[in-house]
Short mmCIF file of C-alpha atoms in Angstrom, two decimals:
data_model
loop_
_atom_site.label_atom_id
_atom_site.label_comp_id
_atom_site.label_asym_id
_atom_site.label_seq_id
_atom_site.Cartn_x
_atom_site.Cartn_y
_atom_site.Cartn_z
CA UNK A 1 -0.02 0.01 0.05
CA UNK A 2 2.73 2.42 0.92
CA UNK A 3 4.54 1.62 -2.33
CA UNK A 4 1.45 2.57 -4.34
CA UNK A 5 1.08 5.88 -2.45
CA UNK A 6 4.69 6.85 -2.94
CA UNK A 7 4.76 6.08 -6.62
CA UNK A 8 1.43 7.75 -7.32
CA UNK A 9 2.24 10.99 -5.50
CA UNK A 10 4.61 13.41 -7.28
CA UNK A 11 6.19 14.85 -4.09
CA UNK A 12 9.30 17.06 -4.53
CA UNK A 13 10.95 17.04 -1.14
CA UNK A 14 12.55 20.39 -2.00
CA UNK A 15 9.18 22.07 -2.05
CA UNK A 16 7.97 23.67 1.18
CA UNK A 17 4.29 22.73 1.54
CA UNK A 18 3.79 25.86 3.70
CA UNK A 19 5.26 28.37 1.32
CA UNK A 20 3.00 30.64 -0.72
CA UNK A 21 3.56 30.06 -4.48
CA UNK A 22 1.78 30.93 -7.62
CA UNK A 23 0.62 27.34 -7.84
CA UNK A 24 -1.07 27.02 -4.47
CA UNK A 25 -2.49 30.47 -3.82
CA UNK A 26 -6.01 31.67 -3.34
CA UNK A 27 -5.62 35.24 -4.57
CA UNK A 28 -8.42 36.62 -2.36
CA UNK A 29 -7.06 34.95 0.69
CA UNK A 30 -3.61 36.23 -0.04
CA UNK A 31 -4.92 39.79 -0.60
CA UNK A 32 -6.67 39.62 2.80
CA UNK A 33 -3.53 38.44 4.52
CA UNK A 34 -1.46 41.25 3.07
CA UNK A 35 -3.97 43.82 4.34
CA UNK A 36 -3.85 42.28 7.84
CA UNK A 37 -0.10 41.97 7.86
CA UNK A 38 0.20 45.62 6.86
CA UNK A 39 -1.68 46.60 10.07
CA UNK A 40 0.95 44.72 12.04
CA UNK A 41 3.72 46.43 10.06
CA UNK A 42 2.24 49.83 10.88
CA UNK A 43 2.01 49.01 14.57
CA UNK A 44 5.54 47.74 14.79
CA UNK A 45 7.04 50.91 13.41
CA UNK A 46 4.52 53.29 14.98
CA UNK A 47 5.43 52.16 18.47
CA UNK A 48 9.05 53.34 18.57
CA UNK A 49 8.10 56.47 16.71
CA UNK A 50 5.62 57.42 19.32
CA UNK A 51 8.16 56.85 22.08
CA UNK A 52 10.88 58.90 20.43
CA UNK A 53 8.51 61.83 19.84
CA UNK A 54 7.10 61.84 23.38
CA UNK A 55 3.68 60.47 22.67
CA UNK A 56 4.53 57.52 24.87
CA UNK A 57 7.22 56.88 27.48
CA UNK A 58 10.38 55.30 26.13
CA UNK A 59 11.58 52.89 28.79
CA UNK A 60 15.28 53.62 28.59
CA UNK A 61 17.57 56.26 30.12
CA UNK A 62 19.64 56.90 27.02
CA UNK A 63 18.77 56.89 23.33
CA UNK A 64 21.18 54.10 22.40
CA UNK A 65 19.16 51.68 24.61
CA UNK A 66 15.77 52.90 23.47
CA UNK A 67 15.88 50.81 20.19
CA UNK A 68 17.59 47.44 20.30
CA UNK A 69 18.62 45.38 17.26
CA UNK A 70 17.07 42.24 18.66
CA UNK A 71 13.80 43.94 19.19
CA UNK A 72 13.51 44.73 15.51
CA UNK A 73 13.61 41.20 14.21
CA UNK A 74 9.84 40.80 14.14
CA UNK A 75 9.47 44.15 12.27
CA UNK A 76 11.94 42.97 9.58
CA UNK A 77 10.27 39.56 9.22
CA UNK A 78 6.81 41.01 8.92
CA UNK A 79 7.95 43.26 6.09
CA UNK A 80 10.12 40.94 4.05
CA UNK A 81 9.07 37.30 4.76
CA UNK A 82 5.41 38.35 5.10
CA UNK A 83 4.07 41.35 3.26
CA UNK A 84 6.64 41.81 0.48
CA UNK A 85 6.99 38.12 -0.31
CA UNK A 86 3.24 37.77 -0.47
CA UNK A 87 3.00 40.76 -2.75
CA UNK A 88 5.62 39.35 -5.04
CA UNK A 89 3.40 36.23 -5.36
CA UNK A 90 0.14 38.18 -5.78
CA UNK A 91 0.90 40.72 -8.42
CA UNK A 92 1.68 38.28 -11.38
CA UNK A 93 -1.45 36.30 -10.50
CA UNK A 94 -3.59 39.39 -10.35
CA UNK A 95 -2.35 40.78 -13.54
CA UNK A 96 -2.71 37.45 -15.38
CA UNK A 97 -6.30 37.09 -14.12
CA UNK A 98 -7.10 40.81 -14.67
CA UNK A 99 -7.79 41.37 -11.04
CA UNK A 100 -6.34 44.87 -11.24
CA UNK A 101 -7.78 46.14 -7.95
CA UNK A 102 -5.81 43.37 -6.20
CA UNK A 103 -2.66 44.45 -7.97
CA UNK A 104 -3.23 48.10 -7.19
CA UNK A 105 -3.72 47.38 -3.50
CA UNK A 106 -0.61 45.28 -3.44
CA UNK A 107 1.52 47.89 -5.21
CA UNK A 108 0.29 50.62 -2.98
CA UNK A 109 1.05 48.67 0.19
CA UNK A 110 4.48 47.60 -1.17
CA UNK A 111 5.35 51.18 -1.80
CA UNK A 112 4.22 52.15 1.76
CA UNK A 113 6.18 49.35 3.36
CA UNK A 114 9.42 50.17 1.44
CA UNK A 115 9.20 53.91 2.24
CA UNK A 116 8.58 53.11 5.94
CA UNK A 117 11.60 50.79 5.97
CA UNK A 118 13.80 53.47 4.39
CA UNK A 119 12.43 56.10 6.82
CA UNK A 120 13.26 53.78 9.74
CA UNK A 121 16.56 52.09 8.80
CA UNK A 122 17.95 54.03 5.88
CA UNK A 123 19.45 51.85 3.07
CA UNK A 124 17.71 48.43 3.00
CA UNK A 125 17.54 45.45 0.66
CA UNK A 126 15.17 45.94 -2.22
CA UNK A 127 16.31 44.93 -5.70
CA UNK A 128 17.91 41.67 -4.39
CA UNK A 129 15.60 41.20 -1.39
CA UNK A 130 13.17 38.57 -2.59
CA UNK A 131 15.49 36.50 -4.82
CA UNK A 132 15.17 32.96 -3.45
CA UNK A 133 18.56 32.04 -4.72
CA UNK A 134 20.34 34.96 -2.97
CA UNK A 135 20.76 34.52 0.74
CA UNK A 136 22.89 37.67 1.06
CA UNK A 137 20.99 40.57 -0.57
CA UNK A 138 22.76 43.88 -0.66
CA UNK A 139 21.13 47.10 0.41
CA UNK A 140 19.79 49.71 -2.03
CA UNK A 141 20.14 53.46 -1.44
CA UNK A 142 17.18 55.00 0.12
CA UNK A 143 16.81 57.53 -2.66
CA UNK A 144 16.54 54.83 -5.36
CA UNK A 145 13.93 52.94 -3.24
CA UNK A 146 11.87 56.17 -2.95
CA UNK A 147 12.04 56.49 -6.71
CA UNK A 148 10.84 52.88 -7.09
CA UNK A 149 8.06 53.49 -4.58
CA UNK A 150 6.76 56.48 -6.48
CA UNK A 151 6.65 54.41 -9.62
CA UNK A 152 4.83 51.64 -7.77
CA UNK A 153 2.22 54.16 -6.49
CA UNK A 154 1.66 55.47 -10.06
CA UNK A 155 1.32 51.94 -11.35
CA UNK A 156 -1.15 51.20 -8.52
CA UNK A 157 -3.30 54.18 -9.53
CA UNK A 158 -3.25 52.89 -13.08
CA UNK A 159 -4.29 49.49 -11.86
CA UNK A 160 -7.17 50.96 -9.84
CA UNK A 161 -8.34 52.81 -12.93
CA UNK A 162 -8.30 49.65 -15.13
CA UNK A 163 -11.28 47.51 -15.87
CA UNK A 164 -11.03 44.60 -13.40
CA UNK A 165 -12.80 41.26 -13.48
CA UNK A 166 -13.42 41.62 -9.74
CA UNK A 167 -12.82 43.95 -6.83
CA UNK A 168 -11.32 42.77 -3.56
CA UNK A 169 -13.52 39.98 -2.07
CA UNK A 170 -12.39 41.28 1.34
CA UNK A 171 -11.42 44.98 1.50
CA UNK A 172 -10.47 45.71 5.11
CA UNK A 173 -9.82 49.39 4.53
CA UNK A 174 -12.36 50.74 2.00
CA UNK A 175 -15.04 48.13 1.60
CA UNK A 176 -14.64 48.05 -2.11
CA UNK A 177 -14.46 51.79 -2.78
CA UNK A 178 -11.75 52.06 -5.50
CA UNK A 179 -11.88 55.82 -5.61
CA UNK A 180 -10.81 55.88 -1.93
CA UNK A 181 -7.81 53.66 -2.78
CA UNK A 182 -6.77 56.10 -5.46
CA UNK A 183 -7.01 58.94 -2.87
CA UNK A 184 -4.92 56.94 -0.45
CA UNK A 185 -2.23 56.34 -3.13
CA UNK A 186 -2.07 60.05 -3.88
CA UNK A 187 -1.88 60.89 -0.23
CA UNK A 188 1.04 58.48 0.08
CA UNK A 189 2.73 60.31 -2.77
CA UNK A 190 2.16 63.58 -1.00
CA UNK A 191 3.92 62.20 2.14
CA UNK A 192 6.87 60.89 -0.02
CA UNK A 193 7.28 64.18 -1.79
CA UNK A 194 7.05 66.15 1.49
CA UNK A 195 9.88 64.09 2.99
CA UNK A 196 11.91 64.74 -0.09
CA UNK A 197 11.40 68.50 0.00
CA UNK A 198 14.58 68.99 2.06
CA UNK A 199 16.73 67.65 -0.80
CA UNK A 200 14.58 68.49 -3.89
CA UNK A 201 12.47 71.54 -3.17
CA UNK A 202 11.74 72.36 -6.75
CA UNK A 203 10.83 68.80 -7.74
CA UNK A 204 8.65 68.34 -4.72
CA UNK A 205 6.81 71.57 -5.29
CA UNK A 206 5.95 70.81 -8.88
CA UNK A 207 4.90 67.26 -8.08
CA UNK A 208 2.73 68.25 -5.10
CA UNK A 209 1.05 71.05 -7.10
CA UNK A 210 0.21 68.38 -9.71
CA UNK A 211 -1.39 66.16 -7.06
CA UNK A 212 -3.32 69.11 -5.62
CA UNK A 213 -4.63 70.00 -9.13
CA UNK A 214 -5.76 66.36 -9.57
CA UNK A 215 -8.18 66.75 -6.64
CA UNK A 216 -7.81 63.08 -5.53
CA UNK A 217 -6.51 63.23 -1.97
CA UNK A 218 -7.98 61.94 1.27
CA UNK A 219 -10.14 64.87 2.28
CA UNK A 220 -13.15 63.59 4.27
CA UNK A 221 -13.73 61.19 7.18
CA UNK A 222 -15.31 58.62 4.88
CA UNK A 223 -11.98 58.52 2.89
CA UNK A 224 -9.68 57.94 5.96
CA UNK A 225 -7.15 55.11 5.48
CA UNK A 226 -7.44 53.33 8.79
CA UNK A 227 -7.38 49.71 9.85
CA UNK A 228 -10.42 48.76 12.00
CA UNK A 229 -10.21 46.32 14.94
CA UNK A 230 -12.92 44.15 16.45
CA UNK A 231 -13.75 42.98 20.00
CA UNK A 232 -13.00 39.25 19.94
CA UNK A 233 -10.53 38.15 22.60
CA UNK A 234 -9.74 34.75 21.14
CA UNK A 235 -9.74 32.76 17.85
CA UNK A 236 -8.46 35.30 16.83
CA UNK A 237 -7.82 38.15 19.17
CA UNK A 238 -8.73 40.98 16.84
CA UNK A 239 -8.77 43.85 19.39
CA UNK A 240 -6.61 46.88 19.00
CA UNK A 241 -3.10 45.89 20.28
CA UNK A 242 -2.95 48.86 22.69
CA UNK A 243 -6.25 47.89 24.23
CA UNK A 244 -5.26 44.23 24.43
CA UNK A 245 -1.97 45.20 26.11
CA UNK A 246 -3.55 47.34 28.82
CA UNK A 247 -7.21 46.44 29.47
CA UNK A 248 -6.98 43.49 31.77
CA UNK A 249 -7.94 42.71 35.41
CA UNK A 250 -4.38 43.77 36.47
CA UNK A 251 -3.94 46.72 34.16
CA UNK A 252 -0.43 47.69 33.32
CA UNK A 253 0.71 48.40 29.75
CA UNK A 254 1.92 51.64 28.34
CA UNK A 255 2.92 54.74 30.25
CA UNK A 256 1.54 57.73 28.53
CA UNK A 257 3.76 60.82 28.01
CA UNK A 258 3.46 63.50 30.72
CA UNK A 259 4.36 66.18 28.33
CA UNK A 260 1.90 65.18 25.66
CA UNK A 261 -0.91 64.90 28.25
CA UNK A 262 -0.01 68.11 29.95
CA UNK A 263 0.08 70.19 26.79
CA UNK A 264 -3.27 68.95 25.71
CA UNK A 265 -4.78 69.67 29.16
CA UNK A 266 -3.34 73.17 29.24
CA UNK A 267 -4.47 73.88 25.64
CA UNK A 268 -8.03 72.74 26.62
CA UNK A 269 -7.91 70.34 23.72
CA UNK A 270 -11.36 68.75 23.26
CA UNK A 271 -9.80 65.42 22.22
CA UNK A 272 -8.14 64.79 25.52
CA UNK A 273 -11.05 62.79 27.03
CA UNK A 274 -11.03 60.55 23.99
CA UNK A 275 -7.26 60.03 23.83
CA UNK A 276 -6.68 59.19 27.49
CA UNK A 277 -8.56 57.45 30.26
CA UNK A 278 -7.67 58.47 33.82
CA UNK A 279 -8.03 55.63 36.29
CA UNK A 280 -7.79 58.24 39.10
CA UNK A 281 -8.78 61.85 39.01
CA UNK A 282 -6.69 63.04 41.94
CA UNK A 283 -2.91 62.99 41.94
CA UNK A 284 -1.29 60.30 44.02
CA UNK A 285 0.80 61.41 47.01
CA UNK A 286 2.34 58.06 47.60
CA UNK A 287 6.02 58.04 46.80
CA UNK A 288 5.89 54.29 46.45
CA UNK A 289 3.60 54.79 43.48
CA UNK A 290 5.21 57.87 41.96
CA UNK A 291 8.77 58.31 43.05
CA UNK A 292 9.34 61.63 41.31
CA UNK A 293 6.91 63.55 43.53
CA UNK A 294 9.72 63.98 46.01
CA UNK A 295 12.35 64.88 43.35
CA UNK A 296 13.22 68.32 42.16
CA UNK A 297 12.86 69.18 38.53
CA UNK A 298 16.17 68.43 36.72
CA UNK A 299 18.29 71.39 36.25
CA UNK A 300 18.44 70.92 32.49
CA UNK A 301 14.68 71.22 32.30
CA UNK A 302 13.23 74.65 31.45
CA UNK A 303 10.68 76.27 33.60
CA UNK A 304 8.07 75.47 30.97
CA UNK A 305 8.93 71.79 30.76
CA UNK A 306 6.44 69.33 32.37
CA UNK A 307 7.92 67.11 35.02
CA UNK A 308 6.50 64.12 37.01
CA UNK A 309 2.87 65.13 37.29
CA UNK A 310 1.61 67.19 34.32
CA UNK A 311 -1.65 68.18 35.90
CA UNK A 312 -3.33 68.14 39.29
CA UNK A 313 -6.25 65.99 38.14
CA UNK A 314 -4.75 62.59 37.88
CA UNK A 315 -3.07 62.34 34.47
CA UNK A 316 -0.38 59.85 35.41
CA UNK A 317 2.36 59.02 32.87
CA UNK A 318 6.07 59.32 32.70
CA UNK A 319 8.69 61.74 31.51
CA UNK A 320 10.80 61.27 28.44
CA UNK A 321 13.37 58.45 28.71
CA UNK A 322 12.36 57.54 32.23
CA UNK A 323 13.42 53.96 32.99
CA UNK A 324 12.29 53.68 36.56
CA UNK A 325 11.06 50.35 37.87
CA UNK A 326 7.37 49.38 37.78
CA UNK A 327 5.53 50.13 41.03
CA UNK A 328 1.96 48.72 41.71
CA UNK A 329 0.27 51.24 39.52
CA UNK A 330 -1.24 49.07 36.83
CA UNK A 331 -4.77 50.10 37.81
CA UNK A 332 -3.85 53.71 38.45
CA UNK A 333 -1.70 55.04 35.60
CA UNK A 334 -3.46 56.85 32.73
CA UNK A 335 -4.54 54.34 30.12
CA UNK A 336 -5.24 54.47 26.40
CA UNK A 337 -8.68 55.95 25.89
CA UNK A 338 -11.39 55.47 23.38
CA UNK A 339 -9.59 56.95 20.37
CA UNK A 340 -7.83 55.32 18.64
CA UNK A 341 -7.47 52.21 20.87
CA UNK A 342 -11.03 51.35 21.46
CA UNK A 343 -10.78 51.86 25.26
CA UNK A 344 -12.85 54.03 27.59
CA UNK A 345 -14.05 57.56 27.32
CA UNK A 346 -12.91 59.63 30.26
CA UNK A 347 -16.08 60.92 31.98
CA UNK A 348 -14.43 61.65 35.31
CA UNK A 349 -15.37 58.17 36.51
CA UNK A 350 -11.91 57.60 38.06
CA UNK A 351 -12.32 53.85 38.25
CA UNK A 352 -9.84 51.18 37.15
CA UNK A 353 -9.81 49.76 33.70
CA UNK A 354 -11.19 46.22 33.22
CA UNK A 355 -11.57 43.52 30.57
CA UNK A 356 -14.27 44.36 27.98
CA UNK A 357 -14.44 47.97 29.17
CA UNK A 358 -15.27 50.84 26.90
CA UNK A 359 -15.38 49.91 23.22
CA UNK A 360 -13.75 46.55 24.09
CA UNK A 361 -10.86 47.13 21.70
CA UNK A 362 -12.83 48.19 18.61
CA UNK A 363 -10.27 50.93 17.70
CA UNK A 364 -8.38 51.86 14.63
CA UNK A 365 -4.85 52.40 13.33
CA UNK A 366 -5.00 56.02 12.06
CA UNK A 367 -2.65 55.55 9.05
CA UNK A 368 -3.76 58.44 6.77
CA UNK A 369 -6.61 60.54 8.22
CA UNK A 370 -8.30 63.41 6.44
CA UNK A 371 -6.67 65.97 8.69
CA UNK A 372 -3.20 64.63 7.87
CA UNK A 373 -3.61 65.71 4.28
CA UNK A 374 -4.33 69.33 5.18
CA UNK A 375 -1.53 69.47 7.64
CA UNK A 376 0.92 68.22 5.09
CA UNK A 377 -0.45 70.73 2.56
CA UNK A 378 -0.11 73.56 5.08
CA UNK A 379 3.58 72.56 5.77
CA UNK A 380 4.13 72.42 2.03
CA UNK A 381 2.53 75.83 1.48
CA UNK A 382 4.85 77.39 4.04
CA UNK A 383 8.07 75.65 3.04
CA UNK A 384 7.64 75.25 -0.70
CA UNK A 385 5.02 77.78 -1.69
CA UNK A 386 2.70 75.16 -3.11
CA UNK A 387 -0.96 75.89 -3.93
CA UNK A 388 -3.14 76.81 -0.99
CA UNK A 389 -3.20 79.25 1.94
CA UNK A 390 -1.42 77.73 4.96
CA UNK A 391 -3.67 79.35 7.53
CA UNK A 392 -6.83 78.12 5.84
CA UNK A 393 -5.39 74.62 5.53
CA UNK A 394 -4.37 74.76 9.19
CA UNK A 395 -7.88 75.56 10.31
CA UNK A 396 -9.32 72.90 8.02
CA UNK A 397 -6.82 70.32 9.38
CA UNK A 398 -7.72 70.97 13.01
CA UNK A 399 -11.42 70.81 12.32
CA UNK A 400 -11.05 67.60 10.37
CA UNK A 401 -9.08 66.01 13.19
CA UNK A 402 -11.72 66.99 15.62
CA UNK A 403 -14.39 65.64 13.22
CA UNK A 404 -12.52 62.37 12.77
CA UNK A 405 -12.31 61.84 16.49
CA UNK A 406 -15.85 62.91 17.14
CA UNK A 407 -17.29 60.64 14.41
CA UNK A 408 -15.34 57.68 15.74
CA UNK A 409 -16.32 58.11 19.49
CA UNK A 410 -19.97 58.81 18.90
CA UNK A 411 -20.23 55.69 16.68
CA UNK A 412 -18.55 53.55 19.37
CA UNK A 413 -20.14 51.62 22.21
CA UNK A 414 -19.26 54.61 24.38
CA UNK A 415 -21.53 56.98 22.43
CA UNK A 416 -24.42 56.96 24.93
CA UNK A 417 -22.07 57.56 27.88
CA UNK A 418 -20.51 60.55 26.06
CA UNK A 419 -23.86 62.16 25.36
CA UNK A 420 -24.97 61.72 28.96
CA UNK A 421 -21.74 63.15 30.39
CA UNK A 422 -21.66 66.13 28.14
CA UNK A 423 -25.33 66.89 28.83
CA UNK A 424 -24.79 66.70 32.61
CA UNK A 425 -21.73 68.97 32.47
CA UNK A 426 -22.99 71.50 29.87
CA UNK A 427 -20.24 70.58 27.48
CA UNK A 428 -20.94 71.70 23.91
CA UNK A 429 -18.45 70.07 21.58
CA UNK A 430 -18.83 72.58 18.77
CA UNK A 431 -18.03 75.46 21.23
CA UNK A 432 -14.99 73.73 22.57
CA UNK A 433 -13.66 73.16 19.07
CA UNK A 434 -14.35 76.74 18.01
CA UNK A 435 -12.55 78.02 21.04
CA UNK A 436 -9.59 75.81 20.39
CA UNK A 437 -9.41 76.84 16.66
CA UNK A 438 -9.68 80.49 17.56
CA UNK A 439 -6.79 80.34 19.99
CA UNK A 440 -4.58 78.51 17.42
CA UNK A 441 -5.44 80.86 14.58
CA UNK A 442 -4.83 83.86 16.81
CA UNK A 443 -1.33 82.59 17.58
CA UNK A 444 -0.75 81.89 13.91
CA UNK A 445 -1.81 85.41 12.92
CA UNK A 446 0.59 86.81 15.55
CA UNK A 447 3.58 84.77 14.37
CA UNK A 448 6.27 86.94 12.75
CA UNK A 449 8.20 84.32 10.80
CA UNK A 450 7.64 81.30 8.63
CA UNK A 451 9.54 79.22 11.19
CA UNK A 452 7.07 80.28 13.90
CA UNK A 453 4.15 79.63 11.60
CA UNK A 454 5.49 76.20 10.65
CA UNK A 455 5.97 75.34 14.33
CA UNK A 456 2.28 76.04 15.00
CA UNK A 457 1.32 73.74 12.02
CA UNK A 458 3.70 71.02 13.20
CA UNK A 459 2.49 71.24 16.75
CA UNK A 460 -1.14 70.83 15.75
CA UNK A 461 -0.22 68.04 13.39
CA UNK A 462 1.60 66.36 16.22
CA UNK A 463 -1.55 66.41 18.48
CA UNK A 464 -3.69 65.09 15.63
CA UNK A 465 -1.29 62.17 15.11
CA UNK A 466 -1.92 60.33 18.34
CA UNK A 467 -1.63 56.68 17.60
CA UNK A 468 0.61 57.24 14.52
CA UNK A 469 4.30 57.32 15.41
CA UNK A 470 5.46 56.75 11.88
CA UNK A 471 4.34 60.28 10.80
CA UNK A 472 5.20 61.98 14.10
CA UNK A 473 8.83 60.65 13.74
CA UNK A 474 8.95 61.82 10.15
CA UNK A 475 7.53 65.20 11.09
CA UNK A 476 10.09 65.74 13.82
CA UNK A 477 13.07 64.75 11.70
CA UNK A 478 11.71 66.80 8.74
CA UNK A 479 11.12 70.02 10.71
CA UNK A 480 12.68 69.66 14.19
CA UNK A 481 9.17 70.54 15.44
CA UNK A 482 7.23 70.84 17.71
CA UNK A 483 10.00 72.93 19.21
CA UNK A 484 10.93 72.55 22.84
CA UNK A 485 9.80 68.92 23.35
CA UNK A 486 10.45 67.59 26.74
CA UNK A 487 14.14 66.70 27.35
CA UNK A 488 15.26 63.30 28.52
CA UNK A 489 15.48 62.86 32.31
CA UNK A 490 19.20 62.15 32.07
CA UNK A 491 21.07 65.34 31.14
CA UNK A 492 23.32 63.29 28.82
CA UNK A 493 21.06 60.79 26.92
CA UNK A 494 23.16 60.78 23.75
CA UNK A 495 22.15 62.02 20.40
CA UNK A 496 18.67 61.75 19.10
CA UNK A 497 17.93 58.67 16.97
CA UNK A 498 17.89 59.60 13.20
CA UNK A 499 17.69 56.02 11.99
CA UNK A 500 17.50 52.64 13.71
CA UNK A 501 20.04 49.87 14.07
CA UNK A 502 19.56 47.01 11.65
CA UNK A 503 17.85 43.99 13.10
CA UNK A 504 19.97 41.30 14.62
CA UNK A 505 18.53 38.65 12.28
CA UNK A 506 19.61 40.69 9.19
CA UNK A 507 23.25 41.40 10.23
CA UNK A 508 23.86 37.93 11.63
CA UNK A 509 22.56 35.96 8.67
CA UNK A 510 23.59 38.18 5.76
CA UNK A 511 27.27 38.19 4.74
CA UNK A 512 26.82 41.61 3.04
CA UNK A 513 25.15 43.26 5.99
CA UNK A 514 27.07 45.52 8.27
CA UNK A 515 25.69 46.92 11.52
CA UNK A 516 25.68 50.63 11.99
CA UNK A 517 28.11 52.17 14.43
CA UNK A 518 25.32 54.21 16.01
CA UNK A 519 21.83 55.51 15.36
CA UNK A 520 22.74 59.06 14.55
CA UNK A 521 23.05 58.64 10.81
CA UNK A 522 20.12 60.43 9.13
CA UNK A 523 18.15 58.82 6.34
CA UNK A 524 18.84 60.19 2.80
CA UNK A 525 16.20 62.94 2.82
CA UNK A 526 17.07 64.24 6.34
CA UNK A 527 19.76 66.87 5.95
CA UNK A 528 18.88 68.80 9.08
CA UNK A 529 21.58 69.67 11.65
CA UNK A 530 21.91 67.48 14.74
CA UNK A 531 21.38 70.56 16.90
CA UNK A 532 17.77 70.68 15.80
CA UNK A 533 16.81 67.58 17.90
CA UNK A 534 16.88 66.64 21.56
#
């Protein structure tokens, strides 16, 4: 019997039965997997970006310990072995079968992944990266990869415009709206060109004006490019990873940034109750819970720098590059709120978080939101002179960010609680937004230089970016703004990270790979002086 089975089965023992190939692939399943993997890629790179730009605490005392090569192995694997390898398989199948929407989605996400890798690591493998016969691919220059990414995006737009036999069976971002995919592709081009403005101002200006004239950018809430999470805890756990990492019977999880929370509180930002959930609404006086309450503000901190406790109403985070031990504060520290993590809305309840609280993890990854477009266009108008009035774009961007947050929270499981709380406390959202916008525009009108005006735009973009460390990290390296970010606790933390170490798995397995001496080398488009950062 066994002889018959062996002779009748053409099994090549060199084939990996688990590998995705053109001969064993369901194109719709593969397209879905690529979309899901991309959300993981976004989260893996967003996390360190948020920590470096003071959206979250970075649990190290010096910059050189804030990003470790071993900690980046999963990020590298998700990009190369996962997304890019799957895309390499999908595109020929999609084009052969005339499934052009599938091909456009794949090209768009490939361009985004490659740009993110360049923005994170600098030069990375590309042209030799997915050659199955080459175990030692060389790196390509970041500039050449950007050029290839722009070409990929243009081809993606062409694919989206072609007559396709079928759309995506499962479209996790746009539910089959091809026009929105085109808008997302153009918004990615805008991001790429804005990064390049430092080294090619004329080229970026011309190309950005062309995109503006085309009128196909993400411009409304319904066009947002965001990955949506569910509420299932198992099989699979599809909750927002920030929620899953913090909302449990014992709490814990991320420490929010004191400076980020303090600034929003002082600015009376209407989004603060959606971004953060306070488990206590009175500051702790227990030194065993918050050691810094008995410490003096470091001498290298300015008088305006937040330190230890950013408010007197229970916002409980950590200062930049604080690596203190973990006290029993898991059910007391400020947690991720309703937006974007799908947690709880802060209605002054002051009670500990719990499993299945709030929106139960039904959050989003805010990858390209409608407000981001106008913030980028405002920056471009100031720095390049592209089409559009920067002040008008600034106001539009702020209002769109407020609208994006408002739409999300009211549609969530917390919507009823929000309405009840606002009614009981005479809170009128529209009035709060108008007051906030008026204050920002007044400051903008009073600014006496483009640098000051750009700082206002960058600052507002920064507070709209909560949950997106990829773009906050790019923004900071591109502009050095917001100015006066909170310093590290240590007066000598080392130089700010301009690009990451290569992952251990890359340098240990690739004969052509060479680890960087440090993380101070800027990526190809970042020609700013080191003195701009802290």
